[in-house]
Coordinates of C-alpha atoms and ligand atoms in Angstrom, one line a residue:
X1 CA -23.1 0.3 -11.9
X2 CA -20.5 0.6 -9.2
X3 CA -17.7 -1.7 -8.4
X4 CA -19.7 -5.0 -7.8
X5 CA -21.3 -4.7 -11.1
X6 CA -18.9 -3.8 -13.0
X7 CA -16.9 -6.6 -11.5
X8 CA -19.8 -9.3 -11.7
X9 CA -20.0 -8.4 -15.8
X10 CA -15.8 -8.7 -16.5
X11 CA -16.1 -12.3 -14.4
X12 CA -19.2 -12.8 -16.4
X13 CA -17.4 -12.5 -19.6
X14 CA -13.8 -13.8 -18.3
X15 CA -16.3 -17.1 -17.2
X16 CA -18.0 -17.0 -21.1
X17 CA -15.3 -16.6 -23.1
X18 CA -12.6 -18.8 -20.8
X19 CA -10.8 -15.3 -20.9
X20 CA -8.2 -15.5 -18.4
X21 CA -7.1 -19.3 -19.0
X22 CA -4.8 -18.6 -21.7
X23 CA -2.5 -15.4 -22.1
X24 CA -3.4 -13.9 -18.9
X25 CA -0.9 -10.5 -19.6
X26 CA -2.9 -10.0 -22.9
X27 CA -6.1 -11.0 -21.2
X28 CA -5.8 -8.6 -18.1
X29 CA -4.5 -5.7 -20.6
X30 CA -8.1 -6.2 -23.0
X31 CA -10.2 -5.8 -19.7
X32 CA -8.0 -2.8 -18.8
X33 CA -8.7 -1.3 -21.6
X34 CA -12.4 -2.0 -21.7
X35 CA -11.7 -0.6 -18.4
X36 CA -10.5 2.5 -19.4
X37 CA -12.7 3.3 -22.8
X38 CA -15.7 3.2 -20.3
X39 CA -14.3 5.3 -18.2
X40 CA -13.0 7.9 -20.5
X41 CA -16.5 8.0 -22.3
X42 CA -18.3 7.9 -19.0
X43 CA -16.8 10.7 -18.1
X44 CA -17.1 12.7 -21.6
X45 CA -13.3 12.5 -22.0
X46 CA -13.7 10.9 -25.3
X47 CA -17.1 10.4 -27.9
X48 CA -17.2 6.5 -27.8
X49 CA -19.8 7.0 -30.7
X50 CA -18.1 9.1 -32.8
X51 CA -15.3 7.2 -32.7
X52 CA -17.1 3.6 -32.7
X53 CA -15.6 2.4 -36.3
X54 CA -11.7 3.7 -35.5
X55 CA -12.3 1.8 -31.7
X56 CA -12.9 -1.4 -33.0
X57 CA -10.8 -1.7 -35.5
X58 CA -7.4 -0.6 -33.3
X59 CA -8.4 -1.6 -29.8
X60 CA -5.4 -0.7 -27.9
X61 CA -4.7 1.4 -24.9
X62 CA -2.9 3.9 -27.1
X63 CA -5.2 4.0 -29.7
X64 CA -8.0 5.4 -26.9
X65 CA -5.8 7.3 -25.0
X66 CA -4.5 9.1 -28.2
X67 CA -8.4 9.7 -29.1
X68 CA -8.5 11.2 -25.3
X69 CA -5.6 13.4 -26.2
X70 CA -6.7 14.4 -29.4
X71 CA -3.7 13.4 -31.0
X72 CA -1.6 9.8 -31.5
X73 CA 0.6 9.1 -28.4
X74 CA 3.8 10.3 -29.4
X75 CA 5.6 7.2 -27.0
X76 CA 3.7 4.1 -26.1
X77 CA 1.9 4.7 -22.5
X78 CA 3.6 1.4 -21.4
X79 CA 6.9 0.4 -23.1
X80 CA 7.5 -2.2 -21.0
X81 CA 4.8 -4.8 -22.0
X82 CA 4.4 -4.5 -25.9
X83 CA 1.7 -7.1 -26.5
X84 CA 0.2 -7.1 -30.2
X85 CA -3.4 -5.9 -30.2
X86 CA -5.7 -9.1 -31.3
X87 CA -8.6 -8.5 -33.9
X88 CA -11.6 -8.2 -32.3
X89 CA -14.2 -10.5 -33.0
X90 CA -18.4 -9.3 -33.3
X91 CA -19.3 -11.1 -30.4
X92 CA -16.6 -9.5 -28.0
X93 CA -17.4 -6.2 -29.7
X94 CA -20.8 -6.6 -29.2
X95 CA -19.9 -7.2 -25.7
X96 CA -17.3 -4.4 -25.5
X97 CA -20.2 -1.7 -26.8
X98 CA -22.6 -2.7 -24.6
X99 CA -20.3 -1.9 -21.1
X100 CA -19.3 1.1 -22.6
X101 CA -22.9 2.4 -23.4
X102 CA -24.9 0.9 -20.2
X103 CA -25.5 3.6 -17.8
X104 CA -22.5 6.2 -17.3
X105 CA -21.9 4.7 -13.7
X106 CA -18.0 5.5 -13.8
X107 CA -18.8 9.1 -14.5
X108 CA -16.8 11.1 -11.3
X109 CA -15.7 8.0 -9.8
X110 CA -12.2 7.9 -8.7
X111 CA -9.9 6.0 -11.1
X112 CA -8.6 3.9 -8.0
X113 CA -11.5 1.6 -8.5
X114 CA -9.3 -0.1 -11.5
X115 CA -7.0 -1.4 -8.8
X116 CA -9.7 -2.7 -6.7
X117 CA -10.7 -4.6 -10.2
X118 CA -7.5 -5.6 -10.9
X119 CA -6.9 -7.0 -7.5
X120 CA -10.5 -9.1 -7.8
X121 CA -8.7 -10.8 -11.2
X122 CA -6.1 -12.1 -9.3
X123 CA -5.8 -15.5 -8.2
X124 CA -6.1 -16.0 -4.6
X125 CA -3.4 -18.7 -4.5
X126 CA -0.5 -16.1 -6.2
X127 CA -1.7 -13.3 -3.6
X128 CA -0.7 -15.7 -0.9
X129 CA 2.1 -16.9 -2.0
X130 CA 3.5 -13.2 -3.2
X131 CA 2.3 -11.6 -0.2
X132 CA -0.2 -8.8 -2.6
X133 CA -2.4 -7.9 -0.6
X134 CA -3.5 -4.6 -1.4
X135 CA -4.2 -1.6 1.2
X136 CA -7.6 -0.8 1.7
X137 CA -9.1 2.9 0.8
X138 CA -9.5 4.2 4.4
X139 CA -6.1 2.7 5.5
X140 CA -4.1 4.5 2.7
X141 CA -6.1 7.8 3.4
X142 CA -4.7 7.6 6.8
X143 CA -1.5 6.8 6.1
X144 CA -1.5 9.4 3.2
X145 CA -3.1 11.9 5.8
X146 CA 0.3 12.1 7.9
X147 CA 2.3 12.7 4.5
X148 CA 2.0 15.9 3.2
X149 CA 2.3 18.1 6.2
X150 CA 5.7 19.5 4.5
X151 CA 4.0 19.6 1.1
X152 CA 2.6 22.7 -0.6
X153 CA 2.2 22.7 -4.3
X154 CA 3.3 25.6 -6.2
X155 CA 5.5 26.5 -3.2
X156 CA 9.2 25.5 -5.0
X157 CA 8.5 21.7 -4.2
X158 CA 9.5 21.0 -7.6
X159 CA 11.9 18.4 -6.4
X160 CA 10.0 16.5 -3.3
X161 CA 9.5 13.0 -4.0
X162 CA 7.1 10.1 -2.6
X163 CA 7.9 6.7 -3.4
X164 CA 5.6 3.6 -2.6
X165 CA 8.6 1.6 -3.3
X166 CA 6.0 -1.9 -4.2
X167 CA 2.8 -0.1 -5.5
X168 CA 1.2 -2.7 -6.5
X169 CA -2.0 -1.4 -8.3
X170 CA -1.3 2.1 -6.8
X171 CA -3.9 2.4 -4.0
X172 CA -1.2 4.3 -1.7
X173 CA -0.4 6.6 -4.3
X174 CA -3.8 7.5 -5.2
X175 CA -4.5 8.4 -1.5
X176 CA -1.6 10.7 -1.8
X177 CA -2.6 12.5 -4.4
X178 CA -6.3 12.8 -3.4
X179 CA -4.8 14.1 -0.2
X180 CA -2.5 16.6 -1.5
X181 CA -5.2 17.8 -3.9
X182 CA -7.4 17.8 -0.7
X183 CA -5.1 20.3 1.1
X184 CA -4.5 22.4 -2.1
X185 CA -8.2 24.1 -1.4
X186 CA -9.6 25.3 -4.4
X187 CA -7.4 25.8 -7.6
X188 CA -8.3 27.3 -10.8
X189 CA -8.2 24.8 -13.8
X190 CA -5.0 26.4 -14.9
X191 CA -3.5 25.3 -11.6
X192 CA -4.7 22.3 -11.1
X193 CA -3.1 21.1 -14.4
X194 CA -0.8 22.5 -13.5
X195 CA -0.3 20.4 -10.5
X196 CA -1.7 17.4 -11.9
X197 CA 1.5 17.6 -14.3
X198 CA 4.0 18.3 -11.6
X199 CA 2.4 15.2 -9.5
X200 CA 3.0 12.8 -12.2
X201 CA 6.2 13.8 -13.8
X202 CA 7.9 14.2 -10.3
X203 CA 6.7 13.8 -7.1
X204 CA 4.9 10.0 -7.0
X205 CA 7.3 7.4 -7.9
X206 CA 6.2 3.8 -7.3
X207 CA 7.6 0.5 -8.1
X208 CA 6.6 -2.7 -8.6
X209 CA 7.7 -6.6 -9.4
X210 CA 4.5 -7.1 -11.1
X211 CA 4.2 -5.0 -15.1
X212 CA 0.2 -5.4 -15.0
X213 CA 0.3 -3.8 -11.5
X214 CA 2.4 -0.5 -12.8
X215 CA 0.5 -0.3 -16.1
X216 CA -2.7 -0.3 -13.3
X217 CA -1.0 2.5 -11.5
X218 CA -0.2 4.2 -14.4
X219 CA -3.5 4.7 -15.7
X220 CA -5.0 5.3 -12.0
X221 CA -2.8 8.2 -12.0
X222 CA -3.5 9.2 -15.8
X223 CA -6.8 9.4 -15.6
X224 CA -7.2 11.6 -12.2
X225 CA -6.4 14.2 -14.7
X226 CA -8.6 16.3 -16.9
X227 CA -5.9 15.9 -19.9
X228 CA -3.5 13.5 -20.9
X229 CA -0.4 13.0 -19.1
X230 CA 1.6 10.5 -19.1
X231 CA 3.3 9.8 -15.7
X232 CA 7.1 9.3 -15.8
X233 CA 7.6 7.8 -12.5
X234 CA 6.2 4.2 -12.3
X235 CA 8.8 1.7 -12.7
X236 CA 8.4 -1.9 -13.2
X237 CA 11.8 -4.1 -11.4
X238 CA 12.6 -5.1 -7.8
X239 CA 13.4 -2.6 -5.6
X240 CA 15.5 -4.5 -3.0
X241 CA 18.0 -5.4 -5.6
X242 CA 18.2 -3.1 -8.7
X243 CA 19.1 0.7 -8.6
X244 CA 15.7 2.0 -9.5
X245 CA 15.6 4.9 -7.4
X246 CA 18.4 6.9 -6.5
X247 CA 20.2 6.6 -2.7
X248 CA 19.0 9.5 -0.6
X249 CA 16.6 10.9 -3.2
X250 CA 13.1 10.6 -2.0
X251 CA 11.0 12.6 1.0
X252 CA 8.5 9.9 1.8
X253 CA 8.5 6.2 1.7
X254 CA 4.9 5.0 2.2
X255 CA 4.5 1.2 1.6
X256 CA 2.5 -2.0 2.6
X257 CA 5.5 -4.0 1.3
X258 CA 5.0 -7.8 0.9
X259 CA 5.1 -9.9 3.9
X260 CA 6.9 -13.5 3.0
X261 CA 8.4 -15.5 5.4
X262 CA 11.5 -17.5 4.7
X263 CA 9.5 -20.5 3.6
X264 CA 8.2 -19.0 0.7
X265 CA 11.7 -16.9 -1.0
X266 CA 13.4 -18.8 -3.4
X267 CA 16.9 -20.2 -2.2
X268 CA 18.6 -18.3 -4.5
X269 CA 17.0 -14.6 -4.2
X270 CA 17.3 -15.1 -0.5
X271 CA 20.9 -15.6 -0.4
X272 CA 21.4 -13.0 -2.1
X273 CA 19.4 -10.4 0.0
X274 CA 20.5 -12.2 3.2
X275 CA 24.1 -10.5 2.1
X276 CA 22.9 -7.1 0.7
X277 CA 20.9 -6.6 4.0
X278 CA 22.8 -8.7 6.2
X279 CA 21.8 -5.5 9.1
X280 CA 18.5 -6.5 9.3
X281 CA 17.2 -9.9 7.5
X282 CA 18.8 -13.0 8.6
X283 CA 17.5 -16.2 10.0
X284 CA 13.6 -16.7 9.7
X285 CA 13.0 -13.2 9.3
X286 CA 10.6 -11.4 7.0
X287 CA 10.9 -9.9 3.6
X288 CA 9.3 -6.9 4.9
X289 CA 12.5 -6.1 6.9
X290 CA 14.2 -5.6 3.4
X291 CA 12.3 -2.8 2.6
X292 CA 12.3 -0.8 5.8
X293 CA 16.5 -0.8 5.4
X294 CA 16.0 -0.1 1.4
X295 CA 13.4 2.8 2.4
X296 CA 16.1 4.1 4.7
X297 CA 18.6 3.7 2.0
X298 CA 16.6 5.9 -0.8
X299 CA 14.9 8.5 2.0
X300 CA 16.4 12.0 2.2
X301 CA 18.4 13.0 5.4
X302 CA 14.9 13.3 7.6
X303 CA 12.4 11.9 5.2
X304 CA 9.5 10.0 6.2
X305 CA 8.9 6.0 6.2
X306 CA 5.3 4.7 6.3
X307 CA 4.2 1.5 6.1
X308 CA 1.7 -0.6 7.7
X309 CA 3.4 -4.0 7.8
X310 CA 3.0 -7.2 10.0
X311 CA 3.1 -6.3 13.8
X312 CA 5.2 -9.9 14.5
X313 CA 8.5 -7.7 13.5
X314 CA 7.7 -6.0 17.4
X315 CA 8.3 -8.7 19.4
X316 CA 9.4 -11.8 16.8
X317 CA 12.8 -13.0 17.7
X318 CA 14.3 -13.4 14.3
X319 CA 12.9 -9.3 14.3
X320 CA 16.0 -8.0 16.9
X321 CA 18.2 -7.2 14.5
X322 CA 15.6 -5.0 12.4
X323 CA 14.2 -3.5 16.0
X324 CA 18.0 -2.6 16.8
X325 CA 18.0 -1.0 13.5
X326 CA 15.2 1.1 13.9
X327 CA 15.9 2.3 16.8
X328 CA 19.3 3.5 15.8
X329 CA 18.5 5.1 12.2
X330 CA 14.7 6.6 12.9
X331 CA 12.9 8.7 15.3
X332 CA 10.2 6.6 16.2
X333 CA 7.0 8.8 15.4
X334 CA 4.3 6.0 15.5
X335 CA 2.5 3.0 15.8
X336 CA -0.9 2.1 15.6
X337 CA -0.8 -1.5 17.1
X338 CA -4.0 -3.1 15.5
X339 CA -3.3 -6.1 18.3
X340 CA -4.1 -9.1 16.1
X341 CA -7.3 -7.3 14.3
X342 CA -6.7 -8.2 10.7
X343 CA -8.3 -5.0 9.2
X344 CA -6.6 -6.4 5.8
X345 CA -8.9 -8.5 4.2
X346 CA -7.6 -12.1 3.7
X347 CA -4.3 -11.4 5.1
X348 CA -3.1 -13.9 7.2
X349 CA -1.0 -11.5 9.1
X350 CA -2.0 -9.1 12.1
X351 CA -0.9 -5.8 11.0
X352 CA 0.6 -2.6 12.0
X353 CA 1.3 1.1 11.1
X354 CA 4.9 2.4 11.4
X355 CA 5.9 5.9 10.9
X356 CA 9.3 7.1 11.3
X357 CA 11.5 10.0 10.4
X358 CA 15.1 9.4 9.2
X359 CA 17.9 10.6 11.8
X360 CA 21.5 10.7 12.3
X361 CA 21.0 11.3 15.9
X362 CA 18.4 10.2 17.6
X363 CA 17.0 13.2 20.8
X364 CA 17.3 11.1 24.3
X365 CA 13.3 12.8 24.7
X366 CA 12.2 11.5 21.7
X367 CA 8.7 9.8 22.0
X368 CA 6.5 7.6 20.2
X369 CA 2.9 8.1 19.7
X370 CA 1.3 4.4 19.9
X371 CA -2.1 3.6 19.7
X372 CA -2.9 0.0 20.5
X373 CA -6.3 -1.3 20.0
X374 CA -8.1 -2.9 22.8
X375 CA -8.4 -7.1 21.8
X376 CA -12.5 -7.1 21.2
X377 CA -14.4 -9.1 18.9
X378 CA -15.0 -6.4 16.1
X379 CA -17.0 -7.8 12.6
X380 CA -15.2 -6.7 9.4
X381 CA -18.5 -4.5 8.6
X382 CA -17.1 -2.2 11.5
X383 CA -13.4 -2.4 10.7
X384 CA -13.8 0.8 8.3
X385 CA -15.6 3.2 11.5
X386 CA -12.2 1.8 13.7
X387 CA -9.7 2.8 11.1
X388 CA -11.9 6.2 10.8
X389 CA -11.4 6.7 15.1
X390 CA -7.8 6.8 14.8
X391 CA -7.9 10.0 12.6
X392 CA -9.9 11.5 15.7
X393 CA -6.5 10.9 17.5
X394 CA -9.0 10.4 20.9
X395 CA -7.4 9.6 23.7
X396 CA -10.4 8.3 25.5
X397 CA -11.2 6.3 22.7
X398 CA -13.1 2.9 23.3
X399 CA -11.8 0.8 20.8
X400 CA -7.8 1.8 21.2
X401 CA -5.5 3.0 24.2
X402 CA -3.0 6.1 23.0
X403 CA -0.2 6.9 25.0
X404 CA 3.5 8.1 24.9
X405 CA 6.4 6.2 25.3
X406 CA 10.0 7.1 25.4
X407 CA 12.2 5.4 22.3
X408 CA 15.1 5.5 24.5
X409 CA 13.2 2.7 26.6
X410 CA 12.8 0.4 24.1
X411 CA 14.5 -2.6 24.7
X412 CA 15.8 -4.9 21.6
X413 CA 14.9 -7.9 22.7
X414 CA 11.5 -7.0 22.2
X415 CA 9.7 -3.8 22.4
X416 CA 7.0 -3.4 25.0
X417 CA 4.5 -0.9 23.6
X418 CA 2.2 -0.8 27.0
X419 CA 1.0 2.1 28.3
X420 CA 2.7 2.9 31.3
X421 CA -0.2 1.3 34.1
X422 CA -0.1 -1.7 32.1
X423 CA 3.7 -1.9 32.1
X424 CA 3.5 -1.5 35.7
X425 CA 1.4 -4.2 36.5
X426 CA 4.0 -6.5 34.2
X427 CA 6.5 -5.4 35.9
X428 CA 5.0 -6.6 38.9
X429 CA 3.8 -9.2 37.8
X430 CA 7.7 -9.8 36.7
X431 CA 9.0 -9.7 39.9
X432 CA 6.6 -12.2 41.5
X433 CA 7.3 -14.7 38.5
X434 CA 10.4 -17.1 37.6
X435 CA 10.1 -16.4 33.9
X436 CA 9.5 -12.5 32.1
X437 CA 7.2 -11.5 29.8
X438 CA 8.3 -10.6 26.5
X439 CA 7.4 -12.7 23.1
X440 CA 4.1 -13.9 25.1
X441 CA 1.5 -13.0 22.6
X442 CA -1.0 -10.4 23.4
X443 CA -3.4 -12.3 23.7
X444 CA -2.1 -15.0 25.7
X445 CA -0.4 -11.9 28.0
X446 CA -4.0 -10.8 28.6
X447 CA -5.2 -14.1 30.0
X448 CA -2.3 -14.0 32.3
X449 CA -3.0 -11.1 33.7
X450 CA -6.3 -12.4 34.1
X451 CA -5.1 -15.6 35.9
X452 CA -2.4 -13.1 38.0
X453 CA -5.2 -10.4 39.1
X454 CA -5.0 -12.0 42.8
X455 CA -1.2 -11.5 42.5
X456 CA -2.1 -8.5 41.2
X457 CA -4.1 -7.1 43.9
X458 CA -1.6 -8.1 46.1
X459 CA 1.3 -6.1 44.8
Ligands
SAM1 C1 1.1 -6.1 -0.3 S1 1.2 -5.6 -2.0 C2 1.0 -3.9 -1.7 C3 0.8 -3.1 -2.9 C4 0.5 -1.6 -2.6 N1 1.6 -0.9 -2.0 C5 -0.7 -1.3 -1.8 O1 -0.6 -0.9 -0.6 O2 -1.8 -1.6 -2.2 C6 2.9 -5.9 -2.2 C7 3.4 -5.6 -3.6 O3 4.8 -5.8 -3.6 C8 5.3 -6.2 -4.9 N2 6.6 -6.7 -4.7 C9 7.1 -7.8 -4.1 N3 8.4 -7.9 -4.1 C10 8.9 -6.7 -4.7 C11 10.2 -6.2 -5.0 N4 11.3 -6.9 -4.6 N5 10.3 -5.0 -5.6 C12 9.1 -4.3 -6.0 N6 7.9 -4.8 -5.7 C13 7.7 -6.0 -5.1 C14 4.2 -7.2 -5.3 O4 4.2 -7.4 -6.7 C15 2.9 -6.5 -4.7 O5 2.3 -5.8 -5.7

């Protein structure tokens, strides 16, 4: 029983009992913990049937993870949402006993499948309109791939820090630490707790608007580990507005921040982050461009900001002001420029991967790595093989052009990421034409060039 069927049975019971009509906190935080008991047992962290009696009579999260422990919790796993534990009813037990005992399907899978659950029980009306849209596995694994070059555990590291700075249900963080487990090679159990520890009570720091989503994060990250440890650096709050994080503290920012245009910010909250980051967001500009100045603001002299955001901040006009920023406060590493394929499910955005590394000056040579898929009419069963290619870093790739381009030639008005044949044949193109080419959509540039090719060949 993989993700679709353990998904099919909690709709299946959230349909039969009306589950999530009500209290939805209280609701979400019983199928967590469902959630969680299977897991724990599946995995022969705790004896569900020993402990069958004690279970249903204090079905909480800290009841079970105290049984996992082998010893009460000494503080609450969650402070933040203290909801009281309901009796629980035959039926629902029943119900409870019988996911827990059906075939161990959870045993060695990776805990980040409780976001991908969580996620499914949200509405899809509040994703849209709160821009959560979470990232999907291979996309974080890439992004996390580029992280941890700098990152060798054991090695006096005590104090680097990576912050997904709006976590949501953790999916960035739990590539991170798969990744830096990945490039640890093989540990002895002593070290890997070790490490485990030193992950969760230091280095991954996430934050999040949304309490269900850090308690989700939370327990993705507690239960990677073979014992119980309680991770000290989720944070519940917003992160554009309240001193969560310390200024200049972190190494890495990696983030798929919310994208929400102006339409949907209340009056009030925007006015108020229109002053705070009056550099970068004014106008009709995006939320987003909060968190790339707020990632600046908390990275380390020379940390790294990743985050695969909307793409319209590269050309949109209400975008200069971040672009000017950017160019003046970050080394421009890369950008895979997906080119209007929405490789996020559902998202009504066309995304793009930024990475960039904090500088007070920035080297006249310094060059950006962009790779820029060609437009084609790829089917979401393929979009996981395409997200795959770019780790191949090919440069004769079929499904994406890769080139260099100097950051010192970006232009604020709107950034031209064409390789340089291409930008030659707009330039041409340009001089042939009474109006220019920037803000034409990609798409509706690559028609023109189509309509210019006699021009073209006559340049
Ligand atoms: C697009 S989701 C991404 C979640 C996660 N980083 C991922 O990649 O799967 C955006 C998240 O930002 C959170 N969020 C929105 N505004 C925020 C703020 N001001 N401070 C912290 N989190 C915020 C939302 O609750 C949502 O979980």
């Amino acid at each position: 029983m993989k993700f679709q069927e353990i998904s099919d049975k909690l709709t299946q019971f959230i349909n039969r009992y009306n589950y999530l009509t009500e209290d939805r906190s209280a609701n979400v935080l019983f199928l967590l913990t469902c959630i969680v008991l299977k897991y724990l047992a599946d995995n022969q962290r705790i004896d569900f049937e020993a402990h069958r009696k004690d279970i249903k009579k204090h079905f909480t999260l800290d009841y079970i993870l105290g049984l996992w422990q082998g010893a009460p919790l000494r503080s609450a796993f969650w402070e933040q949402e203290q909801i009281d534990p309901q009796p629980i009813g035959d039926e629902i037990w029943g119900w409870v006993c019988e996911l827990t005992t059906a075939s161990p399907s959870l045993a060695g899978e990776n805990p980040g499948l409780i976001g991908s659950l969580y996620e499914a029980s949200l509405l899809i009306n509040h994703k849209k309109n709160h821009g959560i849209f979470y990232t999907p596995e291979n996309i974080a694994a890439y992004m996390a791939s580029d992280v941890l070059r700098s990152f060798q555990p054991g090695h006096d590291q005590q104090d680097f820090r990576i912050l997904d700075p709006a976590c949501g249900s953790g999916s960035l963080l739990n590539a991170v630490y798969d990744e830096i487990v990945a490039q640890s090679g093989a540990l002895s159990p002593a070290e890997k707790e070790a490490q485990h520890r030193q992950l969760l009570d230091t280095c991954l720091l996430g934050v999040d608007r949304d309490p269900i989503a850090c308690l989700v994060t939370r327990l993705i990250l507690t239960l990677k580990g073979s014992q119980y440890v309680k991770p000290r650096g989720v944070f519940c709050g917003d992160i554009l507005t309240e001193e969560i994080v310390t200024a200049q503290s972190v190494d890495v920012v990696i983030g798929n921040p919310p994208y929400v245009g102006h339409k949907e910010i209340q009056a009030e909250y925007m006015k108020l982050l229109k002053n705070r980051y009056a550099e970068v967001y004014r106008d009709k500009g995006d939320l987003s461009y909060c968190f790339i100045y707020r990632g600046w603001e908390l990275l380390k002299p020379a940390g790294q900001l990743i985050h695969i955001t909307s793409r319209y901040f590269i050309e949109a006009f209400y975008g200069k002001p971040l672009r000017a920023f950017i160019r003046k406060a970050f080394a421009i590493q890369e950008i895979v420029d997906f080119n209007g394929l929405r490789v996020i499910e559902g998202v009504g955005v066309d995304p793009a991967i930024i990475r960039l590394a904090k500088k007070n000056r920035i080297d006249e040579g310094q060059t950006i790595l962009v790779k820029r898929f060609f437009i084609k009419n790829h089917k979401p069963e393929s979009y996981p093989q395409l997200i795959q290619s770019l780790e191949q870093n090919n440069q004769q790739s079929d499904i994406y052009e890769s080139f260099e381009l100097l950051q010192a030639r970006l232009n604020d008005d709107s950034w031209r990421l064409y390789s340089p044949a291409t930008q030659g044949i707009i330039e041409k193109i340009e001089k042939k034409t009474p109006f220019a080419l920037d803000n034409v959509r990609p798409l509706s540039l690559n028609r023109l060039i189509r309509h210019f090719v006699p021009l073209i060949r006559s340049c």
